[in-house]
Short mmCIF file of C-alpha atoms in Angstrom, two decimals:
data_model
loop_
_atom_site.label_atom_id
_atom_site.label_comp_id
_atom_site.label_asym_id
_atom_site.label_seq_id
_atom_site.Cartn_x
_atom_site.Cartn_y
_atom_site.Cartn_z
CA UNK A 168 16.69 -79.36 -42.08
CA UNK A 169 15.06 -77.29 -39.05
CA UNK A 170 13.22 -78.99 -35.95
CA UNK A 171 9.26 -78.17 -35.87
CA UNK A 172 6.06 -78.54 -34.56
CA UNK A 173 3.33 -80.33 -36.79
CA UNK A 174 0.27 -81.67 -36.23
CA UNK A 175 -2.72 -84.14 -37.56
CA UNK A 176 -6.31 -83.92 -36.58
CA UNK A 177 -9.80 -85.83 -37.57
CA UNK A 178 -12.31 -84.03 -35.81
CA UNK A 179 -16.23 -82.83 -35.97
CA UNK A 180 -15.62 -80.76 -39.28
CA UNK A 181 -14.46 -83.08 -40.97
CA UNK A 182 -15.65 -86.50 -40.12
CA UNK A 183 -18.93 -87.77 -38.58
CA UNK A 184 -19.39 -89.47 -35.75
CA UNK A 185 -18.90 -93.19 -36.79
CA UNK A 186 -15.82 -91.93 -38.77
CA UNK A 187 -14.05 -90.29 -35.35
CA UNK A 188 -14.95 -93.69 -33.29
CA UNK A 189 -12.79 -95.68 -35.96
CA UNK A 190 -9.68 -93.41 -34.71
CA UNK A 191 -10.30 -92.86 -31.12
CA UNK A 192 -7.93 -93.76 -28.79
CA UNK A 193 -8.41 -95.71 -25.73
CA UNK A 194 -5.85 -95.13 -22.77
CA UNK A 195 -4.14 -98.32 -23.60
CA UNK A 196 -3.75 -97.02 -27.39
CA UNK A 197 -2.27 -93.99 -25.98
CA UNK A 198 0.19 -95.57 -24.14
CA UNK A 199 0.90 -97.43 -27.04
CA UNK A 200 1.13 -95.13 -29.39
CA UNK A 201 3.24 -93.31 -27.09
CA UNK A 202 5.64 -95.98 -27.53
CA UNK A 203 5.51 -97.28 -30.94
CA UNK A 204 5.62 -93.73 -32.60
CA UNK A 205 9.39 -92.53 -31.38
CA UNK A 206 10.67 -95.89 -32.00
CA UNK A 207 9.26 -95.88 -35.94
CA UNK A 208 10.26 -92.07 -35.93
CA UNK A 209 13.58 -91.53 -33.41
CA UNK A 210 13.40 -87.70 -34.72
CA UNK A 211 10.67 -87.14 -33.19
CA UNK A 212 10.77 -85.61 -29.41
CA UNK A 213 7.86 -84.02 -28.38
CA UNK A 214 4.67 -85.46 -28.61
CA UNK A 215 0.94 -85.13 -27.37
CA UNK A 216 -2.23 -87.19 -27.77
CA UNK A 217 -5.11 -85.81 -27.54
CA UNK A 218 -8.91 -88.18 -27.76
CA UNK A 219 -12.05 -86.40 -27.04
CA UNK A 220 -15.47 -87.25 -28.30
CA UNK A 221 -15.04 -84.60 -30.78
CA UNK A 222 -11.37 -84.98 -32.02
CA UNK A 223 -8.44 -86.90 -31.72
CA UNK A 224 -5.35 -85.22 -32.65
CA UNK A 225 -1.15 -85.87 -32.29
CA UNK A 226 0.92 -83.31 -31.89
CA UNK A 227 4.81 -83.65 -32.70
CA UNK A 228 7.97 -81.88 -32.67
CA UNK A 229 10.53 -83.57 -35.25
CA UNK A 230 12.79 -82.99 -38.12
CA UNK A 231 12.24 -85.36 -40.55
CA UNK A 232 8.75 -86.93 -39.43
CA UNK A 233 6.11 -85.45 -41.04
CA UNK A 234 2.37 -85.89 -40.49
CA UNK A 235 1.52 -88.11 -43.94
CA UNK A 236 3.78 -90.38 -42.23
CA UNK A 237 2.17 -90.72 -38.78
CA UNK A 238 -1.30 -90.64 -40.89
CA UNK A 239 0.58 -94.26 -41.79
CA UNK A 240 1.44 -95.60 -39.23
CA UNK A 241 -1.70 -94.48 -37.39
CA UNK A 242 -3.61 -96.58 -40.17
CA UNK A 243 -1.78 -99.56 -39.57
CA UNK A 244 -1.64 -98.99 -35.98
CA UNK A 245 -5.56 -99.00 -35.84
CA UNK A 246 -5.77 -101.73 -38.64
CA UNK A 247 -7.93 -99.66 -40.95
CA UNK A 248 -7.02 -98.86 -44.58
CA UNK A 249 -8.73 -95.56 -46.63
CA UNK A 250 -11.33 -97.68 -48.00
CA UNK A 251 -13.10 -97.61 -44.65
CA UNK A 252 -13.61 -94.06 -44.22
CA UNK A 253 -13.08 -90.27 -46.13
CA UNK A 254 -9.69 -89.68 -46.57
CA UNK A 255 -10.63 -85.92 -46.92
CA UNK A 256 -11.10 -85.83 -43.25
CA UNK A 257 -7.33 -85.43 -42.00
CA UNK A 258 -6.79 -82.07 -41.30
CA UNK A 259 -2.81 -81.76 -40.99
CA UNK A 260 0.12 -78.91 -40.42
CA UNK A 261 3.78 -79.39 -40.98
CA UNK A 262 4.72 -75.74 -39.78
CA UNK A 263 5.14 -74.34 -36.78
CA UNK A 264 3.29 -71.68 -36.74
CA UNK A 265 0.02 -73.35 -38.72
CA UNK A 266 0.14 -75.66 -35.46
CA UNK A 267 0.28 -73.44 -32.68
CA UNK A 268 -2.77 -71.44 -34.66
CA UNK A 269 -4.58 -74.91 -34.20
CA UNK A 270 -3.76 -75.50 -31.02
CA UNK A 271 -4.58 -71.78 -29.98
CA UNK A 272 -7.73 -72.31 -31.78
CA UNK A 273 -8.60 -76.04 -30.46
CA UNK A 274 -7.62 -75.12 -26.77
CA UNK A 275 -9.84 -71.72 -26.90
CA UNK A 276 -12.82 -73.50 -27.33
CA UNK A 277 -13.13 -71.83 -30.80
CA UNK A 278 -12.93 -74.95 -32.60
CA UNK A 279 -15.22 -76.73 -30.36
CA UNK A 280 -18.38 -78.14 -31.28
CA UNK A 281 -19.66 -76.12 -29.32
CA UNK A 282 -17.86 -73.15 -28.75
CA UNK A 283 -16.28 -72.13 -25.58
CA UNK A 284 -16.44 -75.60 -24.17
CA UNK A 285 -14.31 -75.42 -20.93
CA UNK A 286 -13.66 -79.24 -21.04
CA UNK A 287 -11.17 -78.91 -24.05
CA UNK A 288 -8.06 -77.26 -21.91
CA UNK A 289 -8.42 -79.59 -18.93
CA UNK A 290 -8.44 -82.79 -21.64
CA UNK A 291 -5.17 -81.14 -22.92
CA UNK A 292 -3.82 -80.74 -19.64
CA UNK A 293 -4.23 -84.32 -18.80
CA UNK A 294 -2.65 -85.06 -22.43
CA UNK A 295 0.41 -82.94 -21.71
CA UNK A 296 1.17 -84.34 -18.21
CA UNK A 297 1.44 -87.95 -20.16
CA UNK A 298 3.62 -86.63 -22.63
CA UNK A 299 5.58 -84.81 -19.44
CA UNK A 300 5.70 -88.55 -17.83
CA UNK A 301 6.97 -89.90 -21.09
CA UNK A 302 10.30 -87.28 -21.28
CA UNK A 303 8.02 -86.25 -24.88
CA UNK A 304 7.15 -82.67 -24.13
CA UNK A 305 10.46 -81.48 -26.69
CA UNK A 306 11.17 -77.64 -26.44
CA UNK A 307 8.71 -76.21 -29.05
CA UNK A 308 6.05 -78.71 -27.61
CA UNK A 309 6.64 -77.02 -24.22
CA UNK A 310 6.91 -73.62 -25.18
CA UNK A 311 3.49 -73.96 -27.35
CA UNK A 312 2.18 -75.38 -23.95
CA UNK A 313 2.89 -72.27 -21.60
CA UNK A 314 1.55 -70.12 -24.43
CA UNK A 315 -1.80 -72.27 -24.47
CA UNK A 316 -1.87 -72.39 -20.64
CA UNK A 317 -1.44 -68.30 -20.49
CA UNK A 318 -4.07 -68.06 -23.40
CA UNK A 319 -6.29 -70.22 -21.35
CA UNK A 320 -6.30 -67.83 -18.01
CA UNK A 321 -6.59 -64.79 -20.13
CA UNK A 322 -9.53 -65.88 -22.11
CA UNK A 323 -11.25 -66.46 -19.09
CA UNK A 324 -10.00 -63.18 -16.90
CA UNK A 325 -10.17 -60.63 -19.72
CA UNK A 326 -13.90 -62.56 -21.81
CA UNK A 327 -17.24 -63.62 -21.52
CA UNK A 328 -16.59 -66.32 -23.42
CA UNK A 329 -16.27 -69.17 -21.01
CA UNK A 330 -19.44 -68.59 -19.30
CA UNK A 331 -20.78 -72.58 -20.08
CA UNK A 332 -24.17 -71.75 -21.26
CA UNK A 333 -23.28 -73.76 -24.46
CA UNK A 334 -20.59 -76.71 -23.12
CA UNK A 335 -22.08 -80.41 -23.98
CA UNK A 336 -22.61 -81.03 -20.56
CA UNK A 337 -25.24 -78.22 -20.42
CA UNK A 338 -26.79 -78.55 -23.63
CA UNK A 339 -27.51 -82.34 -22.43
CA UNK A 340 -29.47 -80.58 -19.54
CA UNK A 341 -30.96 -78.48 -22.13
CA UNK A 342 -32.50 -81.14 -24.04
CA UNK A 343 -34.02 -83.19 -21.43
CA UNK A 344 -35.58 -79.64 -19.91
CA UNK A 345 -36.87 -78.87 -23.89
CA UNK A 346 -38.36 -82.71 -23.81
CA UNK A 347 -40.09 -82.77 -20.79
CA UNK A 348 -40.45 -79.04 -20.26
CA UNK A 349 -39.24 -76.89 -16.97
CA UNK A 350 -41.94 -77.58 -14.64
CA UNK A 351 -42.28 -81.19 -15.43
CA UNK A 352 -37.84 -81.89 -13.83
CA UNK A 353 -39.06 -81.64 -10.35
CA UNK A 354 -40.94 -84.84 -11.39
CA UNK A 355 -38.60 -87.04 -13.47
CA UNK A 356 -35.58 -89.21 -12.07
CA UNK A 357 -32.76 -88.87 -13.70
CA UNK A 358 -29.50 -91.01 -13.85
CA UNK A 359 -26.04 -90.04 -14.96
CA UNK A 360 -23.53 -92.89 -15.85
CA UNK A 361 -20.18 -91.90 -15.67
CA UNK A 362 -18.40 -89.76 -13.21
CA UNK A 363 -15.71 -88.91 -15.01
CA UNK A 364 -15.28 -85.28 -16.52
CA UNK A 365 -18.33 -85.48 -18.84
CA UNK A 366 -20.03 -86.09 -15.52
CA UNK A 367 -18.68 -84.21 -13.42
CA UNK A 368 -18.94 -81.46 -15.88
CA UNK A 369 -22.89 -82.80 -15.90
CA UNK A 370 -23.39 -82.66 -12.06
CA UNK A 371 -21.64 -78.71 -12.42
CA UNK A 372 -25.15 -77.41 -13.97
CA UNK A 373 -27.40 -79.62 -11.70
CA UNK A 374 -28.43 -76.68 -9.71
CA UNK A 375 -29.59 -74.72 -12.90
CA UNK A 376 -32.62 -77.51 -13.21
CA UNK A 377 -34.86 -78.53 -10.69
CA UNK A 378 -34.32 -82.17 -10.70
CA UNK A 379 -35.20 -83.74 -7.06
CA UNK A 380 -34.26 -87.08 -7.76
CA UNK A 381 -30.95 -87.93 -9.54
CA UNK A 382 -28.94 -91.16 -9.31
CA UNK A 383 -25.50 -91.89 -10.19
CA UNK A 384 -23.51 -94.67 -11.44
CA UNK A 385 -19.98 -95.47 -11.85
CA UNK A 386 -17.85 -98.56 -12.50
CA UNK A 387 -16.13 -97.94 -9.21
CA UNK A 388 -18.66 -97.81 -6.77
CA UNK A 389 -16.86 -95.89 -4.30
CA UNK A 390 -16.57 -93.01 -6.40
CA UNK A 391 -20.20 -92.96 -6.88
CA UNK A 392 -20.95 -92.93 -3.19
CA UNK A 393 -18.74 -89.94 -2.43
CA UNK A 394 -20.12 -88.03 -5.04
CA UNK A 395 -23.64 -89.37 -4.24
CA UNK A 396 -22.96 -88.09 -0.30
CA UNK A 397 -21.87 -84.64 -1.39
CA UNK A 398 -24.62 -83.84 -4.00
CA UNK A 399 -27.27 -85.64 -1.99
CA UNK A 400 -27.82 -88.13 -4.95
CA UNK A 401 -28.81 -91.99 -5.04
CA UNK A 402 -26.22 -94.52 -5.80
CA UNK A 403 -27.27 -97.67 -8.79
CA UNK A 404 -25.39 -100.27 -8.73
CA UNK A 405 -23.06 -100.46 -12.36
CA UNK A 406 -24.69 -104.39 -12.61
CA UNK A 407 -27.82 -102.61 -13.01
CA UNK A 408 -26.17 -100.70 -16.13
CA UNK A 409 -24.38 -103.36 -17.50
CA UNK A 410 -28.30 -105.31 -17.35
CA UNK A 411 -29.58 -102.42 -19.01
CA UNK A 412 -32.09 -102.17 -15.57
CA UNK A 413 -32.61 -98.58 -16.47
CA UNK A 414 -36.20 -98.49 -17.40
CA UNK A 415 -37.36 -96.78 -14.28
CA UNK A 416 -35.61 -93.73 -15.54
CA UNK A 417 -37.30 -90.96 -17.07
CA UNK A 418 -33.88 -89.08 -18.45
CA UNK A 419 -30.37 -90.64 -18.76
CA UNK A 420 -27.15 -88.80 -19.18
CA UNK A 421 -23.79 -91.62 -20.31
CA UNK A 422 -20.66 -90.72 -20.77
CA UNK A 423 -18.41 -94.17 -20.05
CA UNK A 424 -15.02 -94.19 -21.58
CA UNK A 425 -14.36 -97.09 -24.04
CA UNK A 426 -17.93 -98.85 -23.54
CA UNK A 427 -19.31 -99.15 -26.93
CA UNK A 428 -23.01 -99.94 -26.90
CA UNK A 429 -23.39 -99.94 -23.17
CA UNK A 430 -26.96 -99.59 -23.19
CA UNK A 431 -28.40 -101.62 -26.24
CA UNK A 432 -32.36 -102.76 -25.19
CA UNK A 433 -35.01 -100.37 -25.63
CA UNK A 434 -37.45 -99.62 -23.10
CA UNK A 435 -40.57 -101.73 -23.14
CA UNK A 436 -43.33 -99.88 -21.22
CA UNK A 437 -45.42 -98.36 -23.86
CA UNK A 438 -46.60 -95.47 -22.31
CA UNK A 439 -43.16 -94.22 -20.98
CA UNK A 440 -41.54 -91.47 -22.86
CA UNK A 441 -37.56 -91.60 -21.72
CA UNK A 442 -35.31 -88.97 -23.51
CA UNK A 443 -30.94 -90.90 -23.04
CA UNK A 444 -28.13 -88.34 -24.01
CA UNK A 445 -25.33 -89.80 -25.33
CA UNK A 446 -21.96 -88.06 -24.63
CA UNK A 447 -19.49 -90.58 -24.67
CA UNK A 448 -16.82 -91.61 -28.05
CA UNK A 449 -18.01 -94.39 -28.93
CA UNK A 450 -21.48 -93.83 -28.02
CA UNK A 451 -22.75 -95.77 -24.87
CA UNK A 452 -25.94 -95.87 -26.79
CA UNK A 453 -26.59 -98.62 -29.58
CA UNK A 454 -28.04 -97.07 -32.59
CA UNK A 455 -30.26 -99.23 -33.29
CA UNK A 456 -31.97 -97.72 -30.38
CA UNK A 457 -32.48 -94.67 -32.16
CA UNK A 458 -35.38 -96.59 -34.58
CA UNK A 459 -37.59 -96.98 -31.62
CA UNK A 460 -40.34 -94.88 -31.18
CA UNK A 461 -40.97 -94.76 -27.09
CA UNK A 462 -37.53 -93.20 -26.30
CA UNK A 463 -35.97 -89.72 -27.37
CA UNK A 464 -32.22 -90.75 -28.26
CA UNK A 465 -29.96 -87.55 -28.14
CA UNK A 466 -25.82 -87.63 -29.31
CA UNK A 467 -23.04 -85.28 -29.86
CA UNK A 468 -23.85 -84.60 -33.29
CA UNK A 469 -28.08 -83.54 -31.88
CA UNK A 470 -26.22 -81.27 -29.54
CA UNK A 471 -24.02 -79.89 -31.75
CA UNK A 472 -27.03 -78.68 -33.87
CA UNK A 473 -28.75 -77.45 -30.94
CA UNK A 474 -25.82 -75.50 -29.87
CA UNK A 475 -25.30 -73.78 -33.51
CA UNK A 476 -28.79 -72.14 -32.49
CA UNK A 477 -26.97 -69.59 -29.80
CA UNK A 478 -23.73 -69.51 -31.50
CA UNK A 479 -24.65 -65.70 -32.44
CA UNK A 480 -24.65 -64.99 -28.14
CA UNK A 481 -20.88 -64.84 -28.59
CA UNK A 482 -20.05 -63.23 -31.12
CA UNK A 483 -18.35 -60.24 -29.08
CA UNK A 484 -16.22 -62.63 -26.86
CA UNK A 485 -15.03 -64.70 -29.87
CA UNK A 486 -13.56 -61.61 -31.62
CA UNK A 487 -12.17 -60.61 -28.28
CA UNK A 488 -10.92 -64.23 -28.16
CA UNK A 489 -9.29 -63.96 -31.38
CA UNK A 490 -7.44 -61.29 -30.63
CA UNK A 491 -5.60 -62.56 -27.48
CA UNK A 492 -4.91 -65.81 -29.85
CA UNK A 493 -3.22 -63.02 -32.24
CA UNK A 494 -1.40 -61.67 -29.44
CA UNK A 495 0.14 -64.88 -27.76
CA UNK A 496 0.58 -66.12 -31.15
CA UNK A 497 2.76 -63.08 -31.58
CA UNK A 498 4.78 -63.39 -28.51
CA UNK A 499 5.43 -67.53 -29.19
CA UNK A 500 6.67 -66.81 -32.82
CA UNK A 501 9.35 -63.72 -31.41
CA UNK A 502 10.87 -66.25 -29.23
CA UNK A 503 11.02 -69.11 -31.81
CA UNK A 504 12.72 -66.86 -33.93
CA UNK A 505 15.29 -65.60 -31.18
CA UNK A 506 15.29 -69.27 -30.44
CA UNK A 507 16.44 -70.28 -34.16
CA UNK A 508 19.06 -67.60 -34.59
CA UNK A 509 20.58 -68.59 -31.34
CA UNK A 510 20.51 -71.87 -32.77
CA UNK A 511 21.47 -71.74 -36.10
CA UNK A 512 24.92 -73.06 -35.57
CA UNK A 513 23.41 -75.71 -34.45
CA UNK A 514 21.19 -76.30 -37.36
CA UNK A 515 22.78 -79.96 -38.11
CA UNK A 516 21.39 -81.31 -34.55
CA UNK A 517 17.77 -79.53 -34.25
#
């Protein structure tokens, strides 16, 4: 039996959003996981894990593994049976070839929610470097990596398609500009929670909307300030936050990692009209919140829909995309098979 790379995914196409929060991982899952999964399956030597607010998928290089069984012991890892969710909405591959098409496809931004979404390759960056740390990268793993790393740099040297007119963190921009209208920013404070990548990524297309006053918040209050000095923002306190002292904001951007429910009271002055935006898995924002009348409550799944609207801007630089998926795709597959023949004595250890 041959070595290869296979692959499980729930993500946006499959599952909604309350369905993807019951599987996504935490950092402390991932280290766990990272752990727990060779020991259960000693075959298997490379592996990735990758959480977004969008996805969460495992990647694996083994022999005998294959991914109905990690869809097991992912189950009883997160202590959910099939009862509490779809069980159409695994998406898995047990060849190597259907996985590096995924992963081609996920890293490219094709498969995005919304497509071209430059956040996607720096996530699986950060997701192979752990994998690196933990001796898991394998050989196919790491070969599949250079060829997403080279598809990467040519999709965005030789396309259009990574301009980030449609990434979340724009679109979440967008919507507060559509609620309040263009003229009306200059006039409106807005806070963003999180400084993470999702904010960062936020604080990127700042200078496309003509916000004057903007705040900031982060757990670690240090962070906050330095970014706060650069940009010329104001700092908030997280107690404020973790109060839910926010009603003095017209527009709120969250994107906390692993705070469910962050913000959970509505706003109770009856003649404001707040818009919050959502971009964190699991939301920030409690859903009852969404029944209230007085605030404008926007997630992933609103900006998804939004972002379908200008899918048809692309079209050119997705079937140029494509193409260089094709040809890398091409190139990975002639050295896997130079790589097997070269191997094939060897066919009782790989």
């Amino acid at each position: 039996m041959s070595r290869s790379l296979k692959f499980l995914s729930i993500s946006h196409h499959q599952a909604t959003t309350t369905e993807r929060a019951l599987f996504h991982l935490s950092e402390q899952e991932k280290i766990d996981l990272q752990e727990i999964i060779p020991i259960i399956f000693p075959d298997v030597i490379g592996l990735m894990l990758l959480s977004t607010c969008n996805r969460m998928e495992i990647y694996f290089e083994s022999t005998i593994a294959h991914a109905e069984n990690l869809i097991e012991s992912l189950l009883k890892f997160k202590e959910l049976n099939t009862g509490d969710f779809n069980k159409n909405i695994f998406q898995i591959g047990n060849d190597t070839e259907e996985t590096l098409q995924h992963l081609l496809l996920v890293s490219s931004g094709l498969d995005s929610a919304i497509k071209g979404d430059f956040q996607i390759i720096s996530q699986i960056k950060q997701a192979y470097k752990i994998a690196i740390k933990n001796n898991l990268q394998g050989r196919f793993l790491e070969r599949a990596m250079q060829t997403t790393f080279r598809l990467g740099k040519r999709i965005t040297n030789e396309t259009a398609f990574r301009d980030g007119s449609l990434s979340t963190a724009y679109q979440s921009l967008k919507s507060i500009e559509a609620h309040f209208s263009k003229p009306q920013l200059p006039y409106k404070k807005l806070l963003i929670i999180g400084l993470g990548d999702i904010g960062k990524a936020v604080i990127e297309y700042l200078g496309k909307f003509p916000f004057q006053e903007v705040y900031v918040c982060n757990r670690t209050i240090s962070k906050a300030e330095e970014i706060a000095k650069k940009h010329e923002f104001k700092v908030l306190p997280w107690e404020e936050v973790e109060k839910n002292n926010v009603a003095m904001f017209d527009a709120i951007i969250t994107g906390v990692s692993e705070r469910a429910d962050l913000l959970h009271k509505p706003v109770s002055q009856p003649d404001s009209n707040p818009v919050w935006v959502d971009l964190a898995m699991p939301g920030n924002i409690a859903s009852h919140l969404t029944e209230k009348n007085n605030q404008k409550i926007i997630n992933l799944d609103h900006l998804k829909s939004e972002a379908s609207k200008t899918a048809a801007e692309r079209k050119k630089a997705i079937s140029e995309v494509k193409k260089l998926i094709e040809l890398e795709k091409g190139n990975f597959l002639d050295w896997f098979e130079r790589y097997q023949l070269r191997h094939t004595g060897d066919a009782c250890t790989i």
